[in-house]
Amino acid sequence: MKILLVGAGLSGAVIGRSLAEAGHNIQIIDSRDHIGGNCHTERDADTRVMVHVYGPHIFHTDDQQVWEYVNGFTRFMPYKNRVKTTSQGAVYSLPVNLHTINQFYGKTLRPNEARAFLEDQADTSITDPQTFEEQALRFVGPDLYAAFFKGYTEKQWGCSPTELPASILKRLPVRFNYDDNYFFHRFQGMPENGYTPMIASILDHPNINVSLNTAYAAEMADDFDHVFWSGPLDGWFDYRLGRLGYRTLDFEKFTEEGDYQGCAVMNYGDRDVPYTRITEHKHFSPWETHEASVCYREFSRAADPDDIPYYPIRQVKEKALLADYVALANATSGVTFVGRLGTYRYLDMDVTIREAMDTATAFLSHAKAGTPLPAFVQNPL
Ligand code: UDP
């Protein structure tokens, strides 16, 4: 079959590769001048530092098949994400771990003591935390919440943590030992030459043709048996029901000599510091040596129509609109919505790849049965 994939990010590449290997004819288009979507990396022209152009991407997964998949396309170097945060005039270790607790409270607690101590701080009347704030008050208590999460989250999401789901905070572990690895997954690493060559290698198949600087136009679909859309779900429908809200990011890039902050990611928990974090990109490639350093100060704000969408907001208002778009999509044939933008979800790279693999499998079994692939393989609601 002839298949059009809109978007040359992770979803498009992985689905395209699987279907190409199954003998289908794949055309991928992307309106940008590069592949890789927001995972795109490139070397800074002046310093040669590998830059995560759309913000930091650290690969971590528990899914062995996904880990083997990415390692089949590029060499992954060992990398552990160790994040620090500056708050109230001091620097602490994240995610909240025994060092953070002891430093913050000026104590020398052992694991069980720290567990009991935090349990004393916690609001145990919250039995089933629904919001971000409830999750924080239940598991770390008001002091650590105020220092590390409240201000940061207000800056990142532009709203009160009482309006956000607990799931956002559940991304971060709380540890009662000195393990300061930001992620709790079994596999973690960084592609040796960045994500773009990895995705180029996934796309490198005789049945795949990639056209960059090419925006989708409705008449294109006529030339294909099926379309996969990894752009914004509402964009497919020309925003006819309204716009799904996103947070966008502004990066203020600066170059320094030497080592600017001594780590890859420094968060800023205080509300009056306007940025959420500073990333120093050469520390994402600790196996490389660079004299100069490229850093990004990261600011978050509501996305305007012309901005790059990063984080889907998914609050009550957006979810209602999402449900309307999902109904519209389910009544549409010939197109399947995939990935972070296509399904309007906060997805990590490994989950994106897993879902793309599953989507390709579903397509192939539908093709075999002679039935069309539905609008969604993963339910966005
Ligand atoms: N968060 C926070 N303080 C921090 C780091 C994270 O309050 O120092 C909150 C914030 O709301 C963020 C969420 O935890 O959106 C998830 O953090 P993660 O580091 O996973 O965000 P990402 O790197 O995907 O932006």
Short mmCIF file of C-alpha atoms and ligand atoms in Angstrom, two decimals:
data_model
loop_
_atom_site.label_atom_id
_atom_site.label_comp_id
_atom_site.label_asym_id
_atom_site.label_seq_id
_atom_site.Cartn_x
_atom_site.Cartn_y
_atom_site.Cartn_z
CA MET A 1 0.00 0.00 0.00
CA LYS A 2 0.96 3.64 -0.40
CA ILE A 3 1.15 5.34 2.97
CA LEU A 4 1.63 8.98 3.88
CA LEU A 5 3.09 9.85 7.27
CA VAL A 6 2.85 13.47 8.29
CA GLY A 7 5.71 14.34 10.64
CA ALA A 8 9.26 12.96 10.65
CA GLY A 9 9.57 12.69 14.43
CA LEU A 10 9.81 9.49 16.44
CA SER A 11 6.27 8.30 15.70
CA GLY A 12 6.54 8.83 11.97
CA ALA A 13 9.98 7.24 11.75
CA VAL A 14 9.12 4.12 13.76
CA ILE A 15 5.77 3.49 12.06
CA GLY A 16 7.31 4.23 8.65
CA ARG A 17 10.18 1.82 9.23
CA SER A 18 7.95 -1.06 10.34
CA LEU A 19 5.59 -0.62 7.42
CA ALA A 20 8.47 -0.20 4.97
CA GLU A 21 9.97 -3.46 6.19
CA ALA A 22 6.60 -5.12 5.60
CA GLY A 23 6.84 -4.02 1.96
CA HIS A 24 4.66 -0.92 1.96
CA ASN A 25 5.57 2.23 0.15
CA ILE A 26 6.18 5.08 2.60
CA GLN A 27 6.16 8.81 2.00
CA ILE A 28 7.01 10.98 5.00
CA ILE A 29 6.60 14.74 4.94
CA ASP A 30 7.58 17.35 7.49
CA SER A 31 7.07 21.09 7.38
CA ARG A 32 10.37 21.70 9.19
CA ASP A 33 13.77 21.62 7.50
CA HIS A 34 14.97 18.72 9.63
CA ILE A 35 13.85 15.29 10.77
CA GLY A 36 13.46 14.27 14.41
CA GLY A 37 10.65 16.56 15.55
CA ASN A 38 11.33 18.01 18.97
CA CYS A 39 14.02 15.37 19.63
CA HIS A 40 16.18 17.08 17.01
CA THR A 41 19.81 17.62 18.02
CA GLU A 42 22.56 19.45 16.18
CA ARG A 43 26.10 20.57 16.84
CA ASP A 44 26.43 24.24 17.67
CA ALA A 45 28.40 25.81 14.80
CA ASP A 46 30.80 27.77 17.05
CA THR A 47 31.47 25.42 19.95
CA ARG A 48 30.68 22.03 18.33
CA VAL A 49 28.65 21.14 21.43
CA MET A 50 25.73 18.77 20.70
CA VAL A 51 22.62 20.83 21.38
CA HIS A 52 19.14 19.49 22.18
CA VAL A 53 17.53 22.16 20.02
CA TYR A 54 14.01 21.81 21.47
CA GLY A 55 15.08 21.24 25.06
CA PRO A 56 16.58 18.33 26.97
CA HIS A 57 15.74 14.78 25.94
CA ILE A 58 17.07 11.93 28.04
CA PHE A 59 16.27 8.42 26.93
CA HIS A 60 15.02 6.15 29.70
CA THR A 61 12.81 3.09 29.61
CA ASP A 62 11.78 -0.12 31.31
CA ASP A 63 10.74 -1.60 28.00
CA GLN A 64 13.49 -3.97 26.92
CA GLN A 65 12.17 -4.25 23.38
CA VAL A 66 12.20 -0.48 22.95
CA TRP A 67 15.71 -0.31 24.39
CA GLU A 68 16.91 -2.99 21.96
CA TYR A 69 15.13 -1.20 19.14
CA VAL A 70 16.89 2.14 19.64
CA ASN A 71 20.22 0.42 20.23
CA GLY A 72 19.78 -1.27 16.89
CA PHE A 73 19.94 2.13 15.16
CA THR A 74 22.63 3.98 17.06
CA ARG A 75 25.18 3.57 19.81
CA PHE A 76 23.87 4.64 23.20
CA MET A 77 26.37 5.99 25.70
CA PRO A 78 25.88 5.58 29.45
CA TYR A 79 24.13 8.62 30.84
CA LYS A 80 22.42 9.17 34.18
CA ASN A 81 20.26 12.23 34.61
CA ARG A 82 21.22 13.90 37.89
CA VAL A 83 19.23 17.06 38.30
CA LYS A 84 19.90 19.81 40.82
CA THR A 85 17.57 22.56 41.94
CA THR A 86 18.25 26.02 43.28
CA SER A 87 15.68 27.12 45.83
CA GLN A 88 15.58 29.73 48.60
CA GLY A 89 19.29 30.47 48.20
CA ALA A 90 20.63 26.91 48.28
CA VAL A 91 21.28 24.06 45.87
CA TYR A 92 19.66 20.67 46.43
CA SER A 93 19.64 17.28 44.81
CA LEU A 94 16.59 16.06 42.87
CA PRO A 95 14.47 13.98 42.76
CA VAL A 96 13.72 14.33 46.47
CA ASN A 97 16.07 11.80 48.10
CA LEU A 98 17.74 11.26 51.46
CA HIS A 99 20.38 13.89 50.69
CA THR A 100 17.69 16.45 49.81
CA ILE A 101 15.76 15.75 53.00
CA ASN A 102 18.82 15.84 55.26
CA GLN A 103 20.22 18.97 53.64
CA PHE A 104 16.88 20.79 53.59
CA TYR A 105 16.09 20.08 57.24
CA GLY A 106 19.71 20.14 58.49
CA LYS A 107 19.43 16.57 59.74
CA THR A 108 21.35 13.28 59.55
CA LEU A 109 18.41 10.90 59.17
CA ARG A 110 18.81 7.31 58.07
CA PRO A 111 16.32 5.88 55.54
CA ASN A 112 13.67 4.68 57.98
CA GLU A 113 13.97 7.80 60.09
CA ALA A 114 13.54 9.99 57.02
CA ARG A 115 10.51 8.00 55.94
CA ALA A 116 8.90 8.46 59.35
CA PHE A 117 9.91 12.13 59.44
CA LEU A 118 8.32 12.89 56.04
CA GLU A 119 5.25 10.89 56.97
CA ASP A 120 4.93 13.26 59.93
CA GLN A 121 5.11 16.24 57.59
CA ALA A 122 2.67 14.72 55.14
CA ASP A 123 -1.05 15.34 55.11
CA THR A 124 -2.22 11.79 55.73
CA SER A 125 -5.86 12.86 55.57
CA ILE A 126 -5.40 12.81 51.78
CA THR A 127 -6.08 9.17 50.97
CA ASP A 128 -6.50 9.33 47.21
CA PRO A 129 -4.60 12.34 45.81
CA GLN A 130 -6.24 13.74 42.70
CA THR A 131 -4.38 16.98 42.11
CA PHE A 132 -0.69 17.78 41.84
CA GLU A 133 -0.88 19.69 45.12
CA GLU A 134 -2.61 16.85 46.97
CA GLN A 135 -0.01 14.40 45.69
CA ALA A 136 2.79 16.70 46.93
CA LEU A 137 1.22 17.37 50.33
CA ARG A 138 0.58 13.68 50.81
CA PHE A 139 4.06 12.44 49.89
CA VAL A 140 6.56 15.22 50.66
CA GLY A 141 4.65 17.64 52.91
CA PRO A 142 4.26 21.43 52.71
CA ASP A 143 7.91 22.53 53.12
CA LEU A 144 9.45 20.52 50.30
CA TYR A 145 6.38 21.21 48.18
CA ALA A 146 6.81 24.97 48.62
CA ALA A 147 10.56 24.86 47.98
CA PHE A 148 10.76 22.56 45.00
CA PHE A 149 7.39 22.04 43.36
CA LYS A 150 4.90 24.85 43.85
CA GLY A 151 6.78 27.74 42.25
CA TYR A 152 8.35 25.59 39.55
CA THR A 153 5.00 24.12 38.60
CA GLU A 154 3.26 27.51 38.53
CA LYS A 155 5.96 28.69 36.12
CA GLN A 156 5.91 25.53 34.03
CA TRP A 157 2.15 25.19 33.71
CA GLY A 158 0.92 28.77 34.24
CA CYS A 159 -1.71 27.70 36.74
CA SER A 160 -2.10 26.56 40.32
CA PRO A 161 -0.97 22.99 41.13
CA THR A 162 -4.48 22.55 42.53
CA GLU A 163 -5.70 22.53 38.91
CA LEU A 164 -3.23 19.92 37.65
CA PRO A 165 -3.55 16.15 37.85
CA ALA A 166 -1.48 14.12 40.35
CA SER A 167 -0.05 12.18 37.38
CA ILE A 168 2.33 15.03 36.52
CA LEU A 169 4.08 14.78 39.89
CA LYS A 170 4.01 10.99 39.81
CA ARG A 171 6.65 11.26 37.06
CA LEU A 172 9.14 12.01 39.86
CA PRO A 173 10.13 9.45 42.51
CA VAL A 174 10.75 10.23 46.20
CA ARG A 175 13.64 8.16 47.56
CA PHE A 176 14.76 7.34 51.05
CA ASN A 177 18.33 6.59 50.01
CA TYR A 178 21.11 8.57 48.30
CA ASP A 179 20.21 7.48 44.78
CA ASP A 180 19.90 10.73 42.83
CA ASN A 181 19.14 9.19 39.44
CA TYR A 182 16.21 11.26 38.16
CA PHE A 183 14.57 8.25 36.55
CA PHE A 184 13.72 4.88 38.02
CA HIS A 185 13.86 2.97 34.74
CA ARG A 186 16.20 0.06 34.10
CA PHE A 187 17.68 1.47 30.89
CA GLN A 188 18.99 4.98 30.42
CA GLY A 189 21.39 6.53 27.95
CA MET A 190 22.15 9.15 25.36
CA PRO A 191 22.69 8.48 21.63
CA GLU A 192 26.38 9.01 20.88
CA ASN A 193 25.81 11.51 18.09
CA GLY A 194 22.46 12.87 19.14
CA TYR A 195 18.92 11.87 18.27
CA THR A 196 18.82 13.12 14.70
CA PRO A 197 21.30 10.53 13.32
CA MET A 198 19.38 7.82 15.21
CA ILE A 199 16.14 8.87 13.54
CA ALA A 200 17.92 9.23 10.18
CA SER A 201 19.04 5.65 10.55
CA ILE A 202 15.48 4.48 11.34
CA LEU A 203 14.33 6.29 8.20
CA ASP A 204 17.10 4.80 6.07
CA HIS A 205 15.14 2.19 4.13
CA PRO A 206 14.63 1.85 0.35
CA ASN A 207 10.82 1.93 0.77
CA ILE A 208 10.90 5.25 2.67
CA ASN A 209 11.02 8.66 1.03
CA VAL A 210 11.28 11.76 3.22
CA SER A 211 10.36 15.26 2.00
CA LEU A 212 11.29 18.14 4.30
CA ASN A 213 9.96 21.72 4.10
CA THR A 214 6.70 20.17 2.96
CA ALA A 215 3.47 21.11 4.68
CA TYR A 216 0.47 18.83 4.42
CA ALA A 217 -2.33 19.84 2.08
CA ALA A 218 -5.69 18.03 2.11
CA GLU A 219 -5.49 16.93 -1.53
CA MET A 220 -2.32 14.93 -0.81
CA ALA A 221 -4.37 12.24 0.93
CA ASP A 222 -5.97 11.30 -2.42
CA ASP A 223 -2.70 9.73 -3.59
CA PHE A 224 -2.43 7.39 -0.61
CA ASP A 225 -4.23 4.39 0.88
CA HIS A 226 -3.80 5.62 4.43
CA VAL A 227 -2.47 8.67 6.29
CA PHE A 228 -0.77 8.76 9.71
CA TRP A 229 -0.94 12.21 11.25
CA SER A 230 1.54 13.11 14.01
CA GLY A 231 0.72 16.83 13.92
CA PRO A 232 -1.70 18.46 16.38
CA LEU A 233 -5.04 16.63 16.42
CA ASP A 234 -7.01 19.89 16.10
CA GLY A 235 -4.72 20.98 13.23
CA TRP A 236 -5.98 18.11 11.06
CA PHE A 237 -9.46 19.62 11.35
CA ASP A 238 -8.24 23.19 10.74
CA TYR A 239 -9.08 24.00 14.38
CA ARG A 240 -12.75 24.10 13.49
CA LEU A 241 -13.94 23.38 17.05
CA GLY A 242 -11.33 25.66 18.67
CA ARG A 243 -7.75 25.16 19.77
CA LEU A 244 -6.39 22.59 22.19
CA GLY A 245 -4.15 24.42 24.68
CA TYR A 246 -0.42 23.84 24.87
CA ARG A 247 2.48 25.23 26.82
CA THR A 248 5.33 26.39 24.65
CA LEU A 249 8.95 27.04 25.61
CA ASP A 250 11.28 29.93 24.88
CA PHE A 251 14.97 29.18 25.08
CA GLU A 252 17.42 31.97 25.75
CA LYS A 253 20.66 30.59 24.41
CA PHE A 254 24.01 31.75 25.74
CA THR A 255 27.59 30.61 25.34
CA GLU A 256 30.21 30.63 28.08
CA GLU A 257 33.82 29.57 28.40
CA GLY A 258 34.47 26.55 30.62
CA ASP A 259 31.85 25.01 32.85
CA TYR A 260 28.86 27.26 33.53
CA GLN A 261 26.91 25.33 36.17
CA GLY A 262 28.67 21.99 36.65
CA CYS A 263 25.69 19.85 35.64
CA ALA A 264 23.35 19.34 32.70
CA VAL A 265 20.11 20.49 34.34
CA MET A 266 19.67 23.05 37.10
CA ASN A 267 16.05 23.72 38.05
CA TYR A 268 14.91 26.91 39.71
CA GLY A 269 12.19 26.33 42.28
CA ASP A 270 11.61 29.97 43.26
CA ARG A 271 8.61 31.69 41.74
CA ASP A 272 10.45 35.01 41.32
CA VAL A 273 13.14 33.52 39.05
CA PRO A 274 11.37 33.81 35.70
CA TYR A 275 12.85 30.70 34.08
CA THR A 276 12.19 27.10 35.13
CA ARG A 277 15.62 25.64 34.43
CA ILE A 278 18.99 26.10 32.75
CA THR A 279 20.39 23.30 30.67
CA GLU A 280 24.09 23.08 29.84
CA HIS A 281 24.22 20.92 26.80
CA LYS A 282 27.79 19.62 26.83
CA HIS A 283 26.99 17.79 30.06
CA PHE A 284 24.47 15.67 28.11
CA SER A 285 27.53 14.23 26.30
CA PRO A 286 29.96 13.61 29.17
CA TRP A 287 32.17 11.48 26.92
CA GLU A 288 33.02 14.58 24.83
CA THR A 289 35.42 17.40 25.73
CA HIS A 290 34.63 21.03 24.94
CA GLU A 291 36.24 24.23 26.18
CA ALA A 292 33.21 26.40 25.53
CA SER A 293 29.68 25.72 26.70
CA VAL A 294 26.20 26.25 25.28
CA CYS A 295 23.36 26.82 27.74
CA TYR A 296 19.63 27.38 27.46
CA ARG A 297 17.58 29.37 29.92
CA GLU A 298 14.11 27.83 29.62
CA PHE A 299 10.90 29.84 29.96
CA SER A 300 7.42 28.36 29.73
CA ARG A 301 4.26 30.16 28.58
CA ALA A 302 0.88 29.53 26.94
CA ALA A 303 1.34 28.68 23.25
CA ASP A 304 -0.06 31.13 20.70
CA PRO A 305 -1.25 29.72 17.36
CA ASP A 306 2.17 30.28 15.73
CA ASP A 307 4.22 28.83 18.58
CA ILE A 308 5.67 25.35 18.74
CA PRO A 309 3.39 23.19 20.91
CA TYR A 310 5.32 21.34 23.64
CA TYR A 311 3.21 20.24 26.59
CA PRO A 312 -0.51 19.44 26.17
CA ILE A 313 -2.39 21.11 29.02
CA ARG A 314 -5.20 18.55 29.45
CA GLN A 315 -7.21 20.39 32.06
CA VAL A 316 -10.99 20.17 32.28
CA LYS A 317 -11.61 22.68 29.48
CA GLU A 318 -9.09 21.08 27.13
CA LYS A 319 -10.34 17.58 27.89
CA ALA A 320 -13.89 18.55 26.93
CA LEU A 321 -12.65 19.96 23.63
CA LEU A 322 -10.43 16.93 23.17
CA ALA A 323 -13.46 14.66 23.54
CA ASP A 324 -15.19 16.60 20.74
CA TYR A 325 -12.15 16.26 18.47
CA VAL A 326 -11.87 12.57 19.27
CA ALA A 327 -15.52 12.10 18.27
CA LEU A 328 -14.84 13.99 15.04
CA ALA A 329 -11.74 11.90 14.36
CA ASN A 330 -13.59 8.65 15.02
CA ALA A 331 -16.09 9.65 12.37
CA THR A 332 -13.26 10.21 9.85
CA SER A 333 -11.78 7.44 7.76
CA GLY A 334 -8.39 7.01 6.14
CA VAL A 335 -6.35 8.71 8.85
CA THR A 336 -4.81 7.57 12.14
CA PHE A 337 -3.63 10.05 14.78
CA VAL A 338 -0.36 9.22 16.49
CA GLY A 339 2.22 10.56 18.93
CA ARG A 340 2.28 13.38 21.43
CA LEU A 341 0.51 15.95 19.25
CA GLY A 342 -1.79 13.57 17.39
CA THR A 343 -3.18 12.14 20.62
CA TYR A 344 -2.63 15.23 22.79
CA ARG A 345 -0.74 13.43 25.57
CA TYR A 346 2.43 14.10 27.62
CA LEU A 347 4.51 11.23 26.22
CA ASP A 348 8.11 10.28 26.89
CA MET A 349 10.21 9.08 23.98
CA ASP A 350 10.14 5.43 24.96
CA VAL A 351 6.35 5.40 25.22
CA THR A 352 6.12 7.15 21.86
CA ILE A 353 8.25 4.41 20.30
CA ARG A 354 6.31 1.60 21.99
CA GLU A 355 3.01 3.06 20.77
CA ALA A 356 4.39 3.57 17.27
CA MET A 357 5.47 -0.10 17.17
CA ASP A 358 2.01 -1.16 18.36
CA THR A 359 0.36 1.10 15.80
CA ALA A 360 2.36 -0.45 12.97
CA THR A 361 1.45 -3.94 14.19
CA ALA A 362 -2.23 -2.97 14.32
CA PHE A 363 -2.04 -1.54 10.82
CA LEU A 364 -0.53 -4.74 9.47
CA SER A 365 -3.16 -6.94 11.05
CA HIS A 366 -5.96 -4.71 9.80
CA ALA A 367 -4.41 -4.74 6.33
CA LYS A 368 -4.32 -8.55 6.44
CA ALA A 369 -7.97 -8.69 7.49
CA GLY A 370 -8.89 -6.09 4.87
CA THR A 371 -10.27 -3.69 7.47
CA PRO A 372 -9.28 -0.03 7.85
CA LEU A 373 -7.16 1.10 10.77
CA PRO A 374 -9.28 3.26 13.13
CA ALA A 375 -8.50 6.91 13.91
CA PHE A 376 -6.77 5.94 17.15
CA VAL A 377 -4.81 2.90 18.21
CA GLN A 378 -4.18 4.62 21.59
CA ASN A 379 -7.15 6.25 23.24
CA PRO A 380 -6.36 9.94 23.84
CA LEU A 381 -9.07 10.40 26.47
N1 UDP B 1 8.53 19.67 38.80
C1 UDP B 1 8.66 20.58 39.81
N2 UDP B 1 9.92 20.95 40.20
C2 UDP B 1 11.03 20.45 39.63
C3 UDP B 1 10.90 19.51 38.59
C4 UDP B 1 9.63 19.14 38.19
O1 UDP B 1 7.68 21.08 40.33
O2 UDP B 1 12.15 20.85 40.04
C5 UDP B 1 7.16 19.29 38.37
C6 UDP B 1 6.68 20.17 37.22
O3 UDP B 1 5.29 20.40 37.39
C7 UDP B 1 6.95 19.31 36.01
C8 UDP B 1 6.69 17.90 36.56
O4 UDP B 1 7.15 17.95 37.91
O5 UDP B 1 6.09 19.64 34.94
C9 UDP B 1 7.37 16.79 35.79
O6 UDP B 1 8.75 17.03 35.79
P1 UDP B 1 9.72 16.48 34.64
O7 UDP B 1 11.11 16.77 35.07
O8 UDP B 1 9.33 15.09 34.34
O9 UDP B 1 9.31 17.45 33.43
P2 UDP B 1 9.90 17.56 31.91
O10 UDP B 1 11.39 17.34 31.97
O11 UDP B 1 9.13 16.56 31.09
O12 UDP B 1 9.56 18.98 31.56
#
